[in-house]
Tab-separated table of C-alpha atoms in Angstrom:
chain	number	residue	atom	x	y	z
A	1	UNK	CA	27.742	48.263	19.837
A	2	UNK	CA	26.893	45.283	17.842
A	3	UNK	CA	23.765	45.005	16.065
A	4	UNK	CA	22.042	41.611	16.829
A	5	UNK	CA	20.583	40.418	13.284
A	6	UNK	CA	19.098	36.488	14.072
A	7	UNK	CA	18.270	34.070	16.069
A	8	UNK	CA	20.627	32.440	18.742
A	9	UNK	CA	20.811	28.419	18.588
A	10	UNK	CA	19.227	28.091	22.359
A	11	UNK	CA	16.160	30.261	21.185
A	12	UNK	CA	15.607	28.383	17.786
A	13	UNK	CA	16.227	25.042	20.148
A	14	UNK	CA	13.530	26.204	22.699
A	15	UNK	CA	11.057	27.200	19.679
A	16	UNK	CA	11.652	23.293	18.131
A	17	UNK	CA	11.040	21.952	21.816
A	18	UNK	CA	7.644	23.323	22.572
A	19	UNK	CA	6.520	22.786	18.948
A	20	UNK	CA	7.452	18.767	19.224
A	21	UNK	CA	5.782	19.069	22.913
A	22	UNK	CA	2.732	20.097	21.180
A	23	UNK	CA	2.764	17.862	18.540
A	24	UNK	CA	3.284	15.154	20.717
A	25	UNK	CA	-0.280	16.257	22.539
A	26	UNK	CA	-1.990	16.275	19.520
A	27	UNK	CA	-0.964	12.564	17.948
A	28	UNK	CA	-3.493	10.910	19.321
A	29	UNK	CA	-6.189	13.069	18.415
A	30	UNK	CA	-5.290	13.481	15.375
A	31	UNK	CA	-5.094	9.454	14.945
A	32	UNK	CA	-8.816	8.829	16.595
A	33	UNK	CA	-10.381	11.282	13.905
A	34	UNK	CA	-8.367	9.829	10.853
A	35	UNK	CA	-9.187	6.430	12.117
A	36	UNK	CA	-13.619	7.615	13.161
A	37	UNK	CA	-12.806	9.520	9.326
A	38	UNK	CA	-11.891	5.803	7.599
A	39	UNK	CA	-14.996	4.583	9.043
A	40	UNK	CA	-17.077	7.381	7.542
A	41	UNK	CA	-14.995	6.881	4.166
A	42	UNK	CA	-15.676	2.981	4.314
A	43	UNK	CA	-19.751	2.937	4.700
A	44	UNK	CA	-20.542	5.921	2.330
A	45	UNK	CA	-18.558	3.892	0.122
A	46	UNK	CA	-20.655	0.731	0.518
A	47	UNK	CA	-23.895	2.556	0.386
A	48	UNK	CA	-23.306	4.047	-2.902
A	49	UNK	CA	-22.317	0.598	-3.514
A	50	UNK	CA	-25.151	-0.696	-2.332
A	51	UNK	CA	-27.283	1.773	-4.145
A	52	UNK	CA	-25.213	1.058	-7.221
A	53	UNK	CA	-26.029	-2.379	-7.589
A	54	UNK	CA	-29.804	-1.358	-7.086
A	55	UNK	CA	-29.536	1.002	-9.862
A	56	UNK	CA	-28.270	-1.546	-12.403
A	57	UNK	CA	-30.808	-4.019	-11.610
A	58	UNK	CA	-33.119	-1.550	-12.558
A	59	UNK	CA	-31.657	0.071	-15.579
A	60	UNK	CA	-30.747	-3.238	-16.920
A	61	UNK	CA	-33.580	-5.366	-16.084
A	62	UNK	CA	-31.846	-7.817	-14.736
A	63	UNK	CA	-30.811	-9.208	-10.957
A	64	UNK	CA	-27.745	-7.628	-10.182
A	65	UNK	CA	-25.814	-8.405	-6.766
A	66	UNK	CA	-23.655	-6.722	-3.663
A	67	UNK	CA	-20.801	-8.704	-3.136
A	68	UNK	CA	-19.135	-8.724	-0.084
A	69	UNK	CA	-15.729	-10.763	-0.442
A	70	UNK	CA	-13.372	-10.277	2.918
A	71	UNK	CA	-12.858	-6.328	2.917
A	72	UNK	CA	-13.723	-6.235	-1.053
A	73	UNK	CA	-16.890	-4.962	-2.442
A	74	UNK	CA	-18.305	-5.793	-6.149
A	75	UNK	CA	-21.589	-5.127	-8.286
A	76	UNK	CA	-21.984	-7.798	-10.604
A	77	UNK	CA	-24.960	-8.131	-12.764
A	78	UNK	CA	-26.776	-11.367	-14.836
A	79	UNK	CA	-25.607	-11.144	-18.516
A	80	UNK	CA	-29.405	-13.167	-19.598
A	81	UNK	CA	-27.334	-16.479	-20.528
A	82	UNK	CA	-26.302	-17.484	-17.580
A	83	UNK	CA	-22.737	-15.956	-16.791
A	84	UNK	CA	-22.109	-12.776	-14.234
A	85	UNK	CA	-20.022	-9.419	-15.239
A	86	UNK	CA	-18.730	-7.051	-13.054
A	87	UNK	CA	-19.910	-3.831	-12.784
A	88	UNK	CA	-17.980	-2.343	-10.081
A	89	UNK	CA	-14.811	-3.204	-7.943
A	90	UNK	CA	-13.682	-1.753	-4.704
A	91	UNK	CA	-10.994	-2.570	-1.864
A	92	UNK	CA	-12.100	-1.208	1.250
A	93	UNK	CA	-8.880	-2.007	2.904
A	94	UNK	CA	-6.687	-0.407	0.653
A	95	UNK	CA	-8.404	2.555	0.305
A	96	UNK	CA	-9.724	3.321	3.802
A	97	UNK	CA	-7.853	0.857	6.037
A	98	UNK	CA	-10.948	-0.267	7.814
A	99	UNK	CA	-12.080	-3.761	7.813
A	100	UNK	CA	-15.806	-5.100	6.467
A	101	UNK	CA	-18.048	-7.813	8.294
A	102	UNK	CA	-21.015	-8.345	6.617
A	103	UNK	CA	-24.244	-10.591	7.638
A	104	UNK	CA	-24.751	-11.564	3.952
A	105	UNK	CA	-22.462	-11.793	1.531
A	106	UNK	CA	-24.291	-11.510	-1.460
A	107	UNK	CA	-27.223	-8.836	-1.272
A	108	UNK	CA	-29.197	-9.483	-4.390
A	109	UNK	CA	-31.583	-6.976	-6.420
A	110	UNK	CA	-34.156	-7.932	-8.624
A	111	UNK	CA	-35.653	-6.251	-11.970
A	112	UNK	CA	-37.621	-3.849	-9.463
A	113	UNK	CA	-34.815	-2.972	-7.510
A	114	UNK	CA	-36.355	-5.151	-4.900
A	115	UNK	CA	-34.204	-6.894	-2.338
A	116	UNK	CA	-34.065	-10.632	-2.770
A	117	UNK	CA	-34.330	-12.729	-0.255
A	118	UNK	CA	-33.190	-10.631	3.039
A	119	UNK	CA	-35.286	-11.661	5.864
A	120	UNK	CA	-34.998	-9.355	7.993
A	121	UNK	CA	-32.210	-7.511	6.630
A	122	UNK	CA	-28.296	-7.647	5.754
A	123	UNK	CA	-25.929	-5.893	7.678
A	124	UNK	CA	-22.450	-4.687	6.260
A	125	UNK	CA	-20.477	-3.419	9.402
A	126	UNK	CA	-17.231	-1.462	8.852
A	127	UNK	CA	-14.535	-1.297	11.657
A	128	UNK	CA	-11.176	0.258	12.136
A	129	UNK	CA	-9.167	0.594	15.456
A	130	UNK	CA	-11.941	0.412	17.861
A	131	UNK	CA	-14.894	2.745	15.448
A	132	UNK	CA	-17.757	1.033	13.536
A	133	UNK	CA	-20.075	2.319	11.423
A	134	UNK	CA	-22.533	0.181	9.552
A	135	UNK	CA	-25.238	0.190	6.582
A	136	UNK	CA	-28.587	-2.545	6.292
A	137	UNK	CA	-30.390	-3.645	3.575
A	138	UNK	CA	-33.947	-3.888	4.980
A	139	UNK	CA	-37.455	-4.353	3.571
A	140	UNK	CA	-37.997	-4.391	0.007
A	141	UNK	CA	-34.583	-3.297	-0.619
A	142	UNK	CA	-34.336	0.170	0.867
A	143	UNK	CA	-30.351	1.069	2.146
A	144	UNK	CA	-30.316	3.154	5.355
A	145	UNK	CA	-26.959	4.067	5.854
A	146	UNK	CA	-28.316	6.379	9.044
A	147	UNK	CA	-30.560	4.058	11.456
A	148	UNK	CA	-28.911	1.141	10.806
A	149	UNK	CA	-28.424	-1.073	14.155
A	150	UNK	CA	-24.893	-2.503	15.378
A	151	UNK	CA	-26.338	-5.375	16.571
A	152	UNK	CA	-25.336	-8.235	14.248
């Protein structure tokens, strides 16, 4: 008798069917938590950038400003005569895929760290297939990133 060493092609064929079967299953799950994970990616990102632009207001004495331009996010601060620099640049889109809508588009921090003119509070809502997440700007400048309300 003949010693059997492999695998036959109908084994090896049934093996690659059930794997694709459960692959198949598993897509869409797997699509949902990379989509609820861009979210997540996309407002810790605009909370540190957020908290960012607080910072330099403070360390430089000087009003510095959250932009919010489509799904771009900048820090820019005053240079004292009149002209604005860029502190900090960040696509959203590119790096996350999810898309920013934002009640204000220009959060602004004073000397203090003090938020300048947001009555009641701005909003900066980030959204990808279906998920949002969001992060407000409320009282004197304080960013809550975990209490924030969808309702803008």
């Amino acid at each position: 008798m003949r010693q059997r060493t492999g695998f036959t092609f109908i084994e090896i064929l049934i093996v690659m069917i059930i794997a694709g079967i459960v692959l198949a299953m598993a897509m869409p799950r797997l699509g949902t938590a990379t989509s609820r994970s861009d979210v997540r990616s996309a407002k810790r990102e605009v909370a540190a950038y957020l908290s960012r632009a607080r910072a330099t207001a403070i360390q430089q004495g000087r009003e510095a400003r959250f932009v919010v331009d489509g799904n771009n996010i900048r820090v820019i601060v005053d240079n004292g005569d009149g002209t604005w620099a860029i502190a900090a640049d960040y696509n959203v889109s590119a790096e996350t895929g999810a898309t920013l809508q934002a009640s204000r588009n220009v959060v602004r921090f004073d000397p203090r760290g003090l938020a300048i003119g947001n009555t009641p509070f701005a909003t900066i809502v980030a959204t990808k297939n279906g998920f949002r997440d969001s992060v407000c700007v409320i009282g004197l400048g304080k960013i809550d990133s975990d209490q924030c309300s969808l309702a803008n």
